[in-house]
Short mmCIF file of C-alpha atoms in Angstrom, two decimals:
data_model
loop_
_atom_site.label_atom_id
_atom_site.label_comp_id
_atom_site.label_asym_id
_atom_site.label_seq_id
_atom_site.Cartn_x
_atom_site.Cartn_y
_atom_site.Cartn_z
CA MET A 1 112.43 -91.97 186.41
CA ALA A 2 113.21 -90.88 189.95
CA HIS A 3 109.84 -92.02 191.18
CA HIS A 4 109.65 -95.27 189.20
CA ALA A 5 112.37 -96.87 191.33
CA ASN A 6 110.29 -96.56 194.47
CA LEU A 7 106.89 -96.81 192.83
CA ILE A 8 105.62 -99.52 195.13
CA THR A 9 107.12 -98.04 198.26
CA MET A 10 105.56 -94.71 197.29
CA GLY A 11 102.25 -96.52 197.04
CA LEU A 12 102.57 -97.23 200.74
CA ALA A 13 104.01 -93.79 201.48
CA VAL A 14 100.87 -92.02 200.38
CA LEU A 15 99.20 -93.83 203.25
CA ALA A 16 101.29 -91.88 205.76
CA LEU A 17 98.27 -90.63 207.66
CA ALA A 18 98.83 -88.83 210.94
CA HIS A 19 95.19 -87.88 211.60
CA SER A 20 91.77 -89.53 211.48
CA VAL A 21 90.09 -89.68 208.09
CA ASN A 22 86.32 -89.57 207.64
CA GLY A 23 85.87 -90.59 211.26
CA ARG A 24 88.28 -93.54 211.11
CA SER A 25 90.82 -93.89 213.92
CA ALA A 26 94.33 -92.48 213.62
CA GLU A 27 95.43 -95.78 215.15
CA GLN A 28 95.09 -97.53 211.79
CA ARG A 29 98.41 -99.09 210.82
CA TRP A 30 99.37 -97.93 207.34
CA HIS A 31 102.44 -100.17 207.20
CA PRO A 32 103.05 -103.53 208.91
CA LEU A 33 106.32 -102.28 210.46
CA GLU A 34 106.33 -99.71 213.25
CA ASN A 35 109.74 -98.40 212.18
CA TYR A 36 112.19 -99.10 209.39
CA MET A 37 114.97 -97.67 207.28
CA VAL A 38 116.30 -98.94 203.95
CA GLU A 39 119.41 -97.56 202.26
CA TYR A 40 119.84 -97.94 198.49
CA ALA A 41 122.54 -97.69 195.86
CA MET A 42 121.37 -96.39 192.48
CA SER A 43 123.03 -97.07 189.12
CA GLY A 44 122.30 -96.50 185.44
CA SER A 45 120.62 -93.31 184.24
CA GLN A 46 120.55 -92.24 187.88
CA SER A 47 123.60 -92.91 190.03
CA GLY A 48 123.88 -92.20 193.71
CA THR A 49 122.08 -93.14 196.91
CA ALA A 50 118.63 -93.03 198.45
CA ILE A 51 117.29 -93.66 201.96
CA TRP A 52 113.71 -94.47 202.85
CA ARG A 53 112.66 -93.91 206.49
CA SER A 54 109.32 -94.69 208.14
CA ARG A 55 108.01 -94.49 211.69
CA ASN A 56 104.75 -94.66 213.63
CA TRP A 57 103.39 -97.54 211.50
CA GLY A 58 103.86 -95.62 208.23
CA ARG A 59 102.13 -92.43 209.32
CA GLU A 60 105.38 -90.49 208.85
CA GLN A 61 107.73 -91.30 205.98
CA VAL A 62 110.79 -89.65 204.51
CA GLN A 63 112.67 -90.24 201.27
CA GLU A 64 116.20 -88.85 200.98
CA ASN A 65 117.75 -88.68 197.51
CA ASP A 66 121.32 -87.87 196.50
CA TYR A 67 121.94 -88.78 192.87
CA VAL A 68 122.93 -87.53 189.44
CA MET A 69 120.67 -88.09 186.43
CA LYS A 70 122.36 -88.53 183.06
CA MET A 71 120.13 -87.45 180.19
CA ALA A 72 120.82 -86.12 176.68
CA GLY A 73 124.49 -85.63 177.46
CA MET A 74 123.75 -83.68 180.63
CA SER A 75 124.33 -84.55 184.28
CA ILE A 76 121.61 -83.19 186.54
CA PRO A 77 122.20 -83.44 190.31
CA THR A 78 119.38 -83.99 192.80
CA LYS A 79 119.75 -83.79 196.55
CA ASN A 80 116.48 -83.56 198.41
CA ARG A 81 114.32 -84.83 201.22
CA ILE A 82 110.61 -85.57 200.76
CA ILE A 83 108.58 -85.73 203.99
CA ASN A 84 105.08 -87.27 204.07
CA LYS A 85 102.89 -86.60 207.11
CA GLY A 86 99.17 -87.06 206.62
CA ARG A 87 97.96 -84.71 203.90
CA GLU A 88 101.18 -82.75 204.12
CA ILE A 89 104.08 -83.25 201.72
CA ILE A 90 107.22 -81.17 202.23
CA THR A 91 109.94 -81.25 199.59
CA ILE A 92 113.30 -79.91 200.76
CA ASP A 93 115.81 -79.03 198.04
CA LEU A 94 119.21 -79.34 199.72
CA ILE A 95 121.01 -77.82 196.72
CA GLN A 96 118.89 -74.68 196.50
CA ASN A 97 118.20 -74.64 200.27
CA THR A 98 114.47 -74.25 199.75
CA ALA A 99 111.42 -76.08 201.09
CA THR A 100 107.97 -76.37 199.54
CA GLN A 101 104.85 -77.59 201.30
CA THR A 102 101.76 -78.92 199.56
CA GLU A 103 98.86 -81.32 200.11
CA ASN A 104 98.88 -84.93 198.98
CA PRO A 105 96.22 -85.02 196.22
CA MET A 106 95.73 -88.77 196.70
CA PHE A 107 95.25 -88.62 200.47
CA ASP A 108 91.47 -88.86 200.71
CA SER A 109 90.91 -91.36 197.91
CA ILE A 110 93.55 -93.80 199.15
CA ALA A 111 92.48 -93.43 202.77
CA ALA A 112 88.93 -94.29 201.74
CA LYS A 113 90.14 -97.34 199.82
CA MET A 114 92.24 -98.47 202.75
CA ASN A 115 89.18 -98.69 205.00
CA ASP A 116 90.90 -100.64 207.83
CA LYS A 117 92.36 -103.25 205.47
CA ASP A 118 95.50 -105.19 206.33
CA PRO A 119 98.41 -102.99 205.11
CA VAL A 120 100.25 -105.88 203.45
CA GLU A 121 97.22 -107.04 201.49
CA PHE A 122 96.30 -103.48 200.60
CA GLY A 123 99.85 -102.87 199.35
CA LYS A 124 99.53 -105.87 197.05
CA GLU A 125 96.13 -104.62 195.90
CA MET A 126 97.69 -101.28 194.99
CA MET A 127 100.50 -102.95 193.07
CA ARG A 128 98.05 -104.93 191.00
CA ALA A 129 96.00 -101.79 190.38
CA ILE A 130 98.97 -100.08 188.72
CA GLY A 131 99.79 -103.10 186.59
CA HIS A 132 102.29 -105.10 188.66
CA GLN A 133 101.91 -108.88 188.79
CA GLN A 134 103.48 -111.09 191.41
CA THR A 135 105.78 -113.82 190.06
CA ASP A 136 107.24 -117.00 191.58
CA GLU A 137 110.74 -115.55 191.25
CA LYS A 138 112.75 -114.64 194.33
CA LYS A 139 115.96 -112.76 195.00
CA SER A 140 118.31 -112.43 197.95
CA VAL A 141 119.21 -108.80 198.60
CA ALA A 142 121.08 -107.37 201.61
CA GLY A 143 120.63 -110.68 203.40
CA GLU A 144 116.87 -110.60 202.87
CA SER A 145 114.55 -112.66 200.68
CA CYS A 146 112.10 -110.89 198.38
CA VAL A 147 109.59 -111.76 195.66
CA ILE A 148 109.64 -110.13 192.23
CA TRP A 149 106.65 -108.18 190.93
CA ARG A 150 106.73 -107.31 187.23
CA ASN A 151 105.10 -104.54 185.20
CA THR A 152 105.80 -104.99 181.50
CA GLN A 153 103.99 -101.79 180.54
CA LEU A 154 106.29 -99.68 182.74
CA GLY A 155 109.31 -101.83 181.98
CA GLN A 156 109.81 -102.40 185.67
CA GLU A 157 110.56 -105.20 188.10
CA VAL A 158 110.34 -104.71 191.87
CA CYS A 159 111.41 -107.13 194.58
CA MET A 160 109.36 -106.91 197.77
CA THR A 161 109.65 -108.58 201.16
CA GLU A 162 106.63 -110.12 202.85
CA ASP A 163 106.45 -107.15 205.21
CA GLY A 164 106.29 -104.52 202.48
CA LEU A 165 109.89 -103.38 201.92
CA THR A 166 111.25 -102.72 198.44
CA LEU A 167 114.75 -104.23 198.24
CA TRP A 168 115.46 -104.04 194.53
CA SER A 169 113.98 -102.43 191.46
CA SER A 170 114.94 -102.28 187.81
CA THR A 171 113.34 -99.88 185.36
CA ASN A 172 113.91 -99.59 181.62
CA MET A 173 111.58 -97.07 180.04
CA MET A 174 111.87 -94.67 177.09
CA GLY A 175 115.56 -95.50 176.63
CA MET A 176 116.44 -94.81 180.26
CA ALA A 177 117.51 -97.68 182.50
CA MET A 178 118.07 -97.61 186.23
CA THR A 179 118.62 -100.11 189.01
CA GLN A 180 118.15 -99.51 192.71
CA ILE A 181 119.32 -102.08 195.25
CA ALA A 182 119.11 -102.12 199.03
CA THR A 183 122.47 -102.06 200.78
CA ARG A 184 121.17 -101.93 204.35
CA VAL A 185 117.86 -102.78 206.05
CA ASP A 186 116.97 -101.80 209.62
CA ARG A 187 113.57 -102.65 211.12
CA GLU A 188 114.24 -100.90 214.43
CA ASP A 189 115.82 -97.51 213.65
CA SER A 190 113.74 -95.04 211.64
CA GLY A 191 116.31 -92.26 211.94
CA PRO A 192 116.52 -89.07 214.02
CA ASP A 193 113.65 -86.63 214.54
CA SER A 194 115.55 -84.09 212.43
CA ALA A 195 115.07 -86.27 209.34
CA TYR A 196 111.31 -85.68 209.60
CA GLN A 197 111.59 -81.92 209.97
CA VAL A 198 112.44 -78.87 207.88
CA PRO A 199 116.05 -77.90 208.66
CA ALA A 200 116.55 -75.09 211.15
CA GLY A 201 116.62 -71.68 209.52
CA MET A 202 114.58 -72.82 206.51
CA THR A 203 110.89 -71.98 206.05
CA ALA A 204 108.62 -74.05 203.83
CA THR A 205 106.62 -72.02 201.32
CA GLN A 206 103.10 -73.13 200.44
CA ALA A 207 102.73 -74.49 196.91
CA PRO A 208 99.34 -74.39 195.14
CA ASN A 209 97.23 -77.46 195.91
CA MET A 210 95.14 -79.29 193.33
CA ASP A 211 92.01 -77.25 194.12
CA ASP A 212 93.95 -74.02 193.59
CA ILE A 213 95.38 -75.30 190.31
CA ARG A 214 91.91 -76.28 189.08
CA LYS A 215 90.59 -72.81 189.97
CA MET A 216 93.43 -71.16 188.07
CA MET A 217 92.70 -73.35 185.04
CA ARG A 218 89.04 -72.29 185.22
CA GLY A 219 90.00 -68.64 185.38
CA GLY A 220 89.69 -68.30 189.14
CA LYS A 221 86.16 -69.72 189.38
#
């Protein structure tokens, strides 16, 4: 459920490419905005806050989560920061004070599909590929206008601006319902440098990548 709320924004986040891919220039814009920050309030099965930060035309993105998930009578807290830079994904658990680094398994395939396309149009292409359909319905959220995209299979509605920001999402799947709504939008400030870094005194450990996992499943071959 945590990832469903930002499913579309995550679709753009996996394009956070800091280096050239297959000979293509690192100057490719992976998001139409050079910098932005969106703050969210979360309610329902997950209650709390989230912040999405992006800079350098989407090549560096950070998601900060601080919420409690209610499930089967339990309350499970999450407080983390997920940093995307090129192939690198760093997940910082601010409760356990640990950091894990791994490679984005979708990096190469999405970069190849991007192929110098307009980031807005490619974002819409990705949404359709995962089952979202654009509607004629609009909402006003945090002083912004957005258009609703609907995915009946996932039980999700997402409201997107014309420049690729998720302002509102509602998910109802497998008996769990959650709403996430933007409370503040800033297209100039992407946050401090520290938000894009592992906190001082903490070292990120390397998690197995997909190739390593496949080798382990094949008995090390």
